[in-house]
Tab-separated table of C-alpha atoms in Angstrom:
chain	number	residue	atom	x	y	z
A	4	MET	CA	5.004	64.789	2.345
A	5	GLY	CA	1.347	65.228	1.513
A	6	GLN	CA	2.090	66.101	-2.114
A	7	LYS	CA	4.264	63.024	-2.581
A	8	THR	CA	1.514	60.840	-1.208
A	9	LYS	CA	-1.008	62.462	-3.521
A	10	ARG	CA	1.178	61.978	-6.597
A	11	PHE	CA	1.721	58.317	-5.633
A	12	LYS	CA	-2.012	57.776	-5.326
A	13	GLU	CA	-2.663	59.462	-8.657
A	14	ARG	CA	-0.105	57.266	-10.370
A	15	HIS	CA	-1.559	54.212	-8.696
A	16	VAL	CA	-5.043	55.056	-9.945
A	17	SER	CA	-3.690	55.760	-13.400
A	18	LEU	CA	-2.013	52.349	-13.521
A	19	ASP	CA	-5.257	50.689	-12.411
A	20	ASP	CA	-7.147	52.468	-15.175
A	21	LYS	CA	-4.685	51.274	-17.790
A	22	ALA	CA	-4.767	47.740	-16.436
A	23	GLU	CA	-8.555	47.749	-16.516
A	24	LYS	CA	-8.571	48.864	-20.151
A	25	ARG	CA	-6.103	46.126	-21.092
A	26	PHE	CA	-8.221	43.579	-19.218
A	27	SER	CA	-11.368	44.730	-21.021
A	28	LYS	CA	-9.671	44.359	-24.397
A	29	ALA	CA	-8.409	40.913	-23.429
A	30	VAL	CA	-11.910	39.834	-22.414
A	31	GLU	CA	-13.329	41.174	-25.665
A	32	GLY	CA	-10.715	39.219	-27.585
A	33	THR	CA	-11.534	36.083	-25.617
A	34	ASN	CA	-15.233	36.481	-26.290
A	35	THR	CA	-14.481	36.921	-29.995
A	36	ILE	CA	-12.541	33.650	-30.005
A	37	LYS	CA	-15.370	31.928	-28.179
A	38	ARG	CA	-17.877	33.136	-30.753
A	39	LYS	CA	-15.717	31.782	-33.549
A	40	LYS	CA	-15.086	28.396	-31.948
A	41	ARG	CA	-18.444	27.668	-30.308
A	42	THR	CA	-20.732	28.173	-33.264
A	43	SER	CA	-23.181	25.571	-31.938
A	44	ILE	CA	-24.106	27.646	-28.872
A	45	SER	CA	-27.172	29.769	-29.464
A	46	SER	CA	-27.004	33.535	-29.150
A	47	ILE	CA	-29.549	33.419	-26.315
A	48	GLU	CA	-27.308	31.050	-24.333
A	49	LYS	CA	-24.329	33.351	-24.909
A	50	LYS	CA	-26.196	36.294	-23.437
A	51	LYS	CA	-26.979	34.304	-20.299
A	52	ARG	CA	-23.322	33.661	-19.573
A	53	SER	CA	-21.323	36.170	-17.592
A	54	LEU	CA	-17.650	36.578	-16.822
A	55	THR	CA	-18.148	34.788	-13.511
A	56	ASN	CA	-19.841	31.738	-15.039
A	57	THR	CA	-18.225	30.699	-18.303
A	58	LEU	CA	-17.728	26.959	-17.677
A	59	PRO	CA	-20.094	24.641	-19.576
A	60	ILE	CA	-20.762	22.468	-16.498
A	61	PRO	CA	-21.916	24.513	-13.492
A	62	PRO	CA	-21.319	23.459	-9.877
A	63	MET	CA	-24.021	21.543	-8.073
A	64	THR	CA	-26.671	23.560	-6.271
A	65	ILE	CA	-28.180	22.330	-3.024
A	66	SER	CA	-31.912	21.787	-2.830
A	67	GLY	CA	-34.248	20.385	-0.206
A	68	GLU	CA	-34.925	21.147	3.432
A	69	THR	CA	-32.458	21.721	6.242
A	70	ARG	CA	-32.850	20.246	9.704
A	71	TYR	CA	-31.525	21.675	12.954
A	72	ILE	CA	-29.305	19.331	14.976
A	73	HIS	CA	-28.616	20.150	18.602
A	74	PRO	CA	-24.871	20.307	19.473
A	75	SER	CA	-25.291	17.650	22.159
A	76	GLU	CA	-26.533	15.232	19.518
A	77	VAL	CA	-23.435	15.831	17.429
A	78	VAL	CA	-21.079	15.325	20.388
A	79	ASP	CA	-22.701	12.016	21.352
A	80	ARG	CA	-22.142	10.625	17.875
A	81	TYR	CA	-18.854	12.293	17.014
A	82	THR	CA	-16.239	10.105	18.700
A	83	LYS	CA	-16.856	6.562	17.550
A	84	VAL	CA	-13.684	4.819	18.796
A	85	SER	CA	-10.933	6.184	21.010
A	86	MET	CA	-7.762	4.244	21.827
A	87	PRO	CA	-5.203	6.373	23.708
A	88	LYS	CA	-2.797	3.415	23.625
A	89	ALA	CA	-3.163	1.286	20.549
A	90	VAL	CA	-1.223	-0.946	18.195
A	91	VAL	CA	-1.824	-0.029	14.565
A	92	ALA	CA	-0.766	-1.899	11.434
A	93	TYR	CA	-0.924	-0.577	7.899
A	94	LEU	CA	-0.725	-3.208	5.159
A	95	ASP	CA	-0.821	-3.140	1.382
A	96	VAL	CA	-0.308	-5.534	-1.517
A	97	LEU	CA	3.071	-5.155	-3.193
A	98	GLY	CA	3.027	-4.524	-6.938
A	99	PHE	CA	-0.726	-3.966	-7.042
A	100	SER	CA	-0.568	-0.734	-9.068
A	101	ARG	CA	1.595	-2.434	-11.719
A	102	LYS	CA	-0.708	-5.393	-12.353
A	103	LYS	CA	-1.695	-5.683	-15.999
A	104	CYS	CA	-4.312	-8.438	-15.795
A	105	GLU	CA	-7.787	-7.658	-14.446
A	106	TRP	CA	-8.313	-11.238	-13.313
A	107	ASP	CA	-5.068	-11.117	-11.327
A	108	THR	CA	-6.061	-7.749	-9.851
A	109	SER	CA	-9.503	-8.854	-8.682
A	110	SER	CA	-8.179	-12.181	-7.381
A	111	SER	CA	-5.485	-10.387	-5.384
A	112	LEU	CA	-8.099	-8.185	-3.723
A	113	LEU	CA	-10.169	-11.190	-2.680
A	114	ASP	CA	-7.121	-13.164	-1.531
A	115	PHE	CA	-5.904	-10.162	0.459
A	116	SER	CA	-9.173	-9.275	2.172
A	117	GLY	CA	-10.500	-12.792	2.831
A	118	PRO	CA	-8.077	-13.807	5.617
A	119	LEU	CA	-8.608	-10.457	7.339
A	120	LEU	CA	-12.357	-11.068	7.332
A	121	ILE	CA	-11.822	-14.457	8.989
A	122	SER	CA	-9.534	-12.848	11.576
A	123	ALA	CA	-12.173	-10.200	12.280
A	124	TYR	CA	-14.693	-12.906	13.189
A	125	HIS	CA	-12.158	-14.523	15.508
A	126	TYR	CA	-10.996	-11.322	17.244
A	127	PRO	CA	-13.990	-8.994	17.784
A	128	LYS	CA	-11.956	-6.474	19.826
A	129	ILE	CA	-9.615	-5.779	16.903
A	130	LYS	CA	-10.602	-3.235	14.252
A	131	PHE	CA	-10.143	-4.195	10.590
A	132	ASN	CA	-10.482	-1.424	8.025
A	133	VAL	CA	-9.954	-2.797	4.506
A	134	PHE	CA	-10.133	-0.716	1.335
A	135	SER	CA	-8.892	-1.839	-2.066
A	136	ASP	CA	-5.384	-3.323	-1.647
A	137	CYS	CA	-4.788	-1.636	1.732
A	138	ALA	CA	-5.828	-2.323	5.306
A	139	PHE	CA	-5.526	-0.691	8.701
A	140	ILE	CA	-5.692	-3.012	11.693
A	141	SER	CA	-5.848	-1.563	15.191
A	142	SER	CA	-6.328	-2.866	18.690
A	143	PRO	CA	-5.979	-1.723	22.291
A	144	LEU	CA	-2.509	-2.294	23.688
A	145	GLU	CA	-3.776	-5.131	25.889
A	146	CYS	CA	-4.812	-7.037	22.729
A	147	ALA	CA	-1.459	-6.566	20.973
A	148	GLY	CA	-0.728	-10.296	21.074
A	149	ASP	CA	-4.054	-11.181	19.466
A	150	MET	CA	-3.391	-8.632	16.757
A	151	ILE	CA	-0.075	-10.226	15.773
A	152	SER	CA	-1.760	-13.626	15.862
A	153	ALA	CA	-4.435	-12.368	13.456
A	154	ILE	CA	-1.839	-10.886	11.098
A	155	ARG	CA	0.234	-14.068	11.144
A	156	PHE	CA	-2.799	-16.143	10.260
A	157	ALA	CA	-3.462	-13.816	7.328
A	158	PHE	CA	0.163	-14.166	6.214
A	159	THR	CA	-0.087	-17.956	6.032
A	160	GLN	CA	-3.046	-17.552	3.678
A	161	TRP	CA	-1.430	-14.784	1.610
A	162	ALA	CA	1.732	-16.848	1.164
A	163	ALA	CA	-0.267	-19.847	-0.050
A	164	ASP	CA	-2.030	-17.627	-2.605
A	165	GLY	CA	1.143	-15.900	-3.773
A	166	VAL	CA	0.013	-12.499	-2.467
A	167	PHE	CA	2.894	-10.456	-1.074
A	168	VAL	CA	2.003	-7.867	1.555
A	169	ARG	CA	4.200	-5.217	3.145
A	170	GLY	CA	3.272	-3.450	6.357
A	171	GLY	CA	4.192	-1.100	9.156
A	172	LEU	CA	3.413	-1.709	12.831
A	173	ALA	CA	3.350	1.075	15.411
A	174	ILE	CA	2.211	1.990	18.904
A	175	GLY	CA	0.304	5.239	19.319
A	176	THR	CA	-3.168	6.713	19.420
A	177	TYR	CA	-6.070	5.595	17.271
A	178	ASN	CA	-9.413	7.361	16.904
A	179	GLU	CA	-12.438	6.921	14.680
A	180	ILE	CA	-14.902	9.751	14.260
A	181	ASP	CA	-18.484	9.721	13.124
A	182	SER	CA	-20.859	12.365	11.857
A	183	SER	CA	-24.490	12.935	12.691
A	184	ALA	CA	-25.124	12.881	8.946
A	185	PHE	CA	-23.715	9.370	8.416
A	186	PRO	CA	-26.802	7.391	9.545
A	187	ASP	CA	-28.859	9.204	6.911
A	188	ALA	CA	-26.209	9.001	4.188
A	189	PRO	CA	-27.213	7.435	0.848
A	190	GLN	CA	-26.021	3.969	-0.105
A	191	ASN	CA	-23.569	5.375	-2.648
A	192	TYR	CA	-21.585	7.091	0.134
A	193	VAL	CA	-19.015	5.185	2.195
A	194	ALA	CA	-16.808	6.916	4.757
A	195	SER	CA	-14.242	5.712	7.253
A	196	LEU	CA	-12.700	8.554	9.222
A	197	PHE	CA	-9.824	7.686	11.526
A	198	TYR	CA	-6.596	9.267	12.686
A	199	GLY	CA	-3.897	9.124	15.343
A	200	THR	CA	-0.162	8.910	15.892
A	201	GLY	CA	-0.322	5.142	15.489
A	202	VAL	CA	-1.859	5.568	12.042
A	203	THR	CA	0.699	8.039	10.699
A	204	THR	CA	3.657	6.144	12.174
A	205	ALA	CA	2.472	2.826	10.727
A	206	VAL	CA	2.114	4.403	7.278
A	207	ASN	CA	5.652	5.792	7.423
A	208	LEU	CA	7.086	2.486	8.647
A	209	LYS	CA	5.404	0.552	5.849
A	210	GLY	CA	7.529	2.351	3.285
A	211	SER	CA	10.743	2.261	5.304
A	212	GLY	CA	12.059	-1.065	4.043
A	213	HIS	CA	12.199	-3.425	1.081
A	214	GLY	CA	10.298	-6.674	1.049
A	215	ALA	CA	6.942	-8.216	1.872
A	216	LEU	CA	7.669	-7.812	5.569
A	217	LEU	CA	6.221	-6.154	8.667
A	218	PHE	CA	8.424	-3.215	9.689
A	219	LEU	CA	8.348	-1.546	13.105
A	220	ASP	CA	10.167	1.139	15.075
A	221	ASP	CA	12.231	0.942	18.268
A	222	LEU	CA	9.257	1.581	20.563
A	223	CYS	CA	7.159	-1.182	19.051
A	224	ALA	CA	10.114	-3.578	18.884
A	225	LYS	CA	10.886	-3.015	22.554
A	226	PHE	CA	7.253	-3.543	23.542
A	227	TYR	CA	6.861	-6.867	21.726
A	228	GLY	CA	10.301	-8.028	22.802
A	229	GLU	CA	9.787	-7.298	26.492
A	230	THR	CA	6.080	-8.140	26.747
A	231	TYR	CA	5.851	-11.240	24.566
A	232	GLY	CA	9.482	-12.275	24.070
A	233	GLU	CA	9.104	-11.847	20.317
A	234	PRO	CA	12.336	-12.045	18.299
A	235	ILE	CA	13.011	-8.917	16.264
A	236	PHE	CA	14.912	-9.218	12.989
A	237	VAL	CA	17.078	-6.480	11.489
A	238	LEU	CA	17.243	-6.218	7.714
A	239	ASP	CA	18.908	-3.288	5.924
A	240	ASP	CA	19.005	-1.476	9.301
A	241	GLN	CA	15.206	-1.783	9.582
A	242	LYS	CA	13.527	-3.731	12.364
A	243	VAL	CA	11.138	-6.493	11.313
A	244	ILE	CA	8.749	-8.606	13.360
A	245	GLY	CA	8.223	-12.105	12.029
A	246	TRP	CA	5.246	-12.968	9.859
A	247	SER	CA	5.203	-16.639	10.783
A	248	ASP	CA	7.679	-19.469	11.284
A	249	ASP	CA	5.243	-22.017	9.902
A	250	LEU	CA	7.266	-24.217	7.525
A	251	ASN	CA	4.439	-24.631	5.047
A	252	ALA	CA	3.910	-20.854	4.818
A	253	LEU	CA	7.640	-20.212	4.433
A	254	PHE	CA	7.815	-22.832	1.673
A	255	TRP	CA	5.323	-20.861	-0.424
A	256	PHE	CA	6.728	-17.477	0.574
A	257	ALA	CA	10.358	-18.312	-0.189
A	258	GLY	CA	9.655	-20.506	-3.212
A	259	ILE	CA	7.418	-17.983	-4.961
A	260	SER	CA	9.820	-15.141	-4.105
A	261	LEU	CA	12.749	-16.987	-5.686
A	262	LEU	CA	10.849	-17.977	-8.827
A	263	ARG	CA	9.614	-14.412	-9.296
A	264	LEU	CA	13.135	-13.100	-8.757
A	265	ILE	CA	14.457	-15.430	-11.472
A	266	ARG	CA	11.601	-14.443	-13.764
A	267	PHE	CA	12.260	-10.751	-13.157
A	268	LEU	CA	16.006	-11.070	-13.786
A	269	SER	CA	15.394	-12.995	-17.001
A	270	ILE	CA	13.770	-9.880	-18.496
A	271	LYS	CA	16.226	-7.763	-20.434
A	272	GLY	CA	17.307	-4.616	-18.608
A	273	ASN	CA	16.457	-5.842	-15.098
A	274	ASP	CA	19.229	-6.309	-12.560
A	275	VAL	CA	19.711	-7.285	-8.932
A	276	ASN	CA	19.928	-3.656	-7.777
A	277	SER	CA	16.382	-2.766	-8.814
A	278	PRO	CA	13.826	-2.149	-6.022
A	279	LEU	CA	11.739	-5.189	-6.967
A	280	ALA	CA	14.759	-7.492	-6.951
A	281	ARG	CA	15.729	-6.185	-3.509
A	282	LYS	CA	12.240	-6.864	-2.165
A	283	LEU	CA	12.189	-10.429	-3.443
A	284	PHE	CA	15.735	-11.050	-2.225
A	285	ASN	CA	14.856	-9.713	1.239
A	286	ASN	CA	11.884	-12.085	1.345
A	287	LEU	CA	14.355	-14.933	0.986
A	288	LEU	CA	16.751	-13.517	3.571
A	289	TYR	CA	13.894	-13.235	6.044
A	290	SER	CA	12.808	-16.813	5.333
A	291	LEU	CA	16.332	-18.070	5.996
A	292	ALA	CA	16.416	-16.173	9.303
A	293	ALA	CA	12.907	-17.053	10.472
A	294	VAL	CA	12.977	-20.795	9.865
A	295	SER	CA	14.061	-23.024	12.740
A	296	ASP	CA	16.260	-25.164	10.474
A	297	ARG	CA	18.086	-23.013	7.923
A	298	ARG	CA	18.694	-26.028	5.677
A	299	TYR	CA	14.961	-26.153	4.928
A	300	ILE	CA	14.957	-22.886	2.954
A	301	TRP	CA	18.544	-23.243	1.731
A	302	SER	CA	17.922	-26.659	0.182
A	303	LEU	CA	14.657	-25.369	-1.331
A	304	THR	CA	16.600	-22.502	-2.909
A	305	LEU	CA	19.158	-24.886	-4.391
A	306	ALA	CA	16.411	-27.219	-5.612
A	307	ILE	CA	14.670	-24.409	-7.500
A	308	LEU	CA	18.002	-23.333	-8.989
A	309	SER	CA	18.446	-26.943	-10.148
A	310	LEU	CA	15.337	-26.864	-12.331
A	311	PRO	CA	16.413	-27.605	-15.918
A	312	ASP	CA	14.429	-24.919	-17.752
A	313	LEU	CA	15.613	-21.807	-15.908
A	314	ALA	CA	17.093	-18.913	-17.857
A	315	SER	CA	20.838	-19.454	-17.464
A	316	GLU	CA	21.761	-15.782	-17.146
A	317	ALA	CA	19.102	-15.118	-14.499
A	318	ARG	CA	20.154	-18.263	-12.630
A	319	LYS	CA	23.758	-17.067	-12.553
A	320	LYS	CA	22.699	-13.662	-11.194
A	321	VAL	CA	20.856	-15.338	-8.320
A	322	ILE	CA	23.788	-17.663	-7.589
A	323	ASP	CA	26.104	-14.652	-7.411
A	324	LEU	CA	23.601	-12.766	-5.260
A	325	PHE	CA	23.529	-15.571	-2.686
A	326	HIS	CA	27.269	-16.264	-2.988
A	327	ILE	CA	26.504	-19.886	-3.858
A	328	SER	CA	29.420	-22.098	-4.828
A	329	ASP	CA	28.460	-23.961	-7.975
A	330	PRO	CA	28.602	-26.971	-8.063
A	331	GLU	CA	30.010	-27.556	-4.551
A	332	ASP	CA	26.948	-26.337	-2.612
A	333	PHE	CA	24.620	-28.323	-4.846
A	334	VAL	CA	26.642	-31.510	-4.360
A	335	SER	CA	26.660	-31.164	-0.568
A	336	MET	CA	22.857	-30.818	-0.520
A	337	GLU	CA	22.139	-33.365	-3.246
A	338	LYS	CA	19.873	-35.622	-1.159
A	339	LEU	CA	17.747	-32.747	0.112
A	340	ILE	CA	17.587	-31.228	-3.365
A	341	GLN	CA	16.344	-34.495	-4.855
A	342	ALA	CA	13.779	-34.805	-2.061
A	343	TRP	CA	12.422	-31.385	-2.994
A	344	LEU	CA	12.408	-32.111	-6.720
A	345	SER	CA	10.416	-35.288	-6.108
A	346	LYS	CA	7.522	-33.100	-4.904
A	347	GLU	CA	6.435	-32.481	-8.473
A	348	GLU	CA	2.904	-31.362	-7.635
A	349	GLU	CA	4.024	-28.759	-5.082
A	350	PHE	CA	6.657	-27.417	-7.471
A	351	ALA	CA	4.119	-27.188	-10.282
A	352	ILE	CA	1.818	-25.110	-8.062
A	353	LEU	CA	4.769	-22.952	-7.005
A	354	ARG	CA	5.511	-22.111	-10.615
A	355	ILE	CA	1.878	-21.376	-11.405
A	356	LEU	CA	1.571	-18.983	-8.460
A	357	ALA	CA	4.853	-17.298	-9.353
A	358	ASP	CA	3.731	-16.748	-12.941
A	359	MET	CA	0.298	-15.449	-11.939
A	360	ASP	CA	1.712	-12.107	-10.785
A	361	SER	CA	1.073	-9.785	-13.731
A	362	SER	CA	3.040	-6.913	-12.168
A	363	ILE	CA	6.335	-8.394	-13.418
């Protein structure tokens, strides 16, 4: 037994020796290549470099003085906000990463963040954390109604600016943490550290459905239904809480959605089964469900489809998508359609806002 172990060890050492020799030759070959390729590096600089430091740009080295911080000081400033029962919303601008125009991109950021800033002034107990085209909004459970009110106000402004936002809404924990180093941090450092079950659930819910809508789970739907009597919509088996039933907001939301859908379908290769088409179509389905008088959105849809300069093929795709009877449905709504078409200024703005989206 001892002899076998000895032979195994000897072989093991022998293999290591061979491997080391091969490694040494490989390193020599690498150094030879480096000498041939990097002729501009001086011989003195080459001698300074070792096998453990061959990269041209070295890592940063820390300089300066260190300061002792007592643990009690860290604890006092560690937990910044703690909400054991919170409502958390995660929102982001749809199509932002596909925008091709810098002006459109910067305008979208301002249009997205502005209404949230106004809401923050109005509701000081609600936390608004906005970064780029995303935002986390959180509040204690007792302020859940105010939070929806703030989000609905923002929606009315987003709709009027043609900014489509999708979100997830969840109930769970929310915590913000701080560091004792933050007060002394330089101006070029910005940190926002937060976590919780409400945060992760809201993020997952945001991506669970198609459309510029606010998606929620069973727990959140039950809470808002029982506590506030809020109607909960179901779209593609996903629960949705209403943005707003304001007619003016739904006019912009539905009108811009339809015009962008027609524009998208007029591009060769795009069809009604694409993710973007589904999102825009779901925006319209929500608008039809949320409005108090369904004829308001339905007649608006028919009026837009009556515009003379629409791409005929794209128009037909939308008519088929909505199962519209042409011309019967248009004839039955003729008076309402003409009333819409007489609003030339509003329709002109609708078309401008629809065309401003450079992500299509």
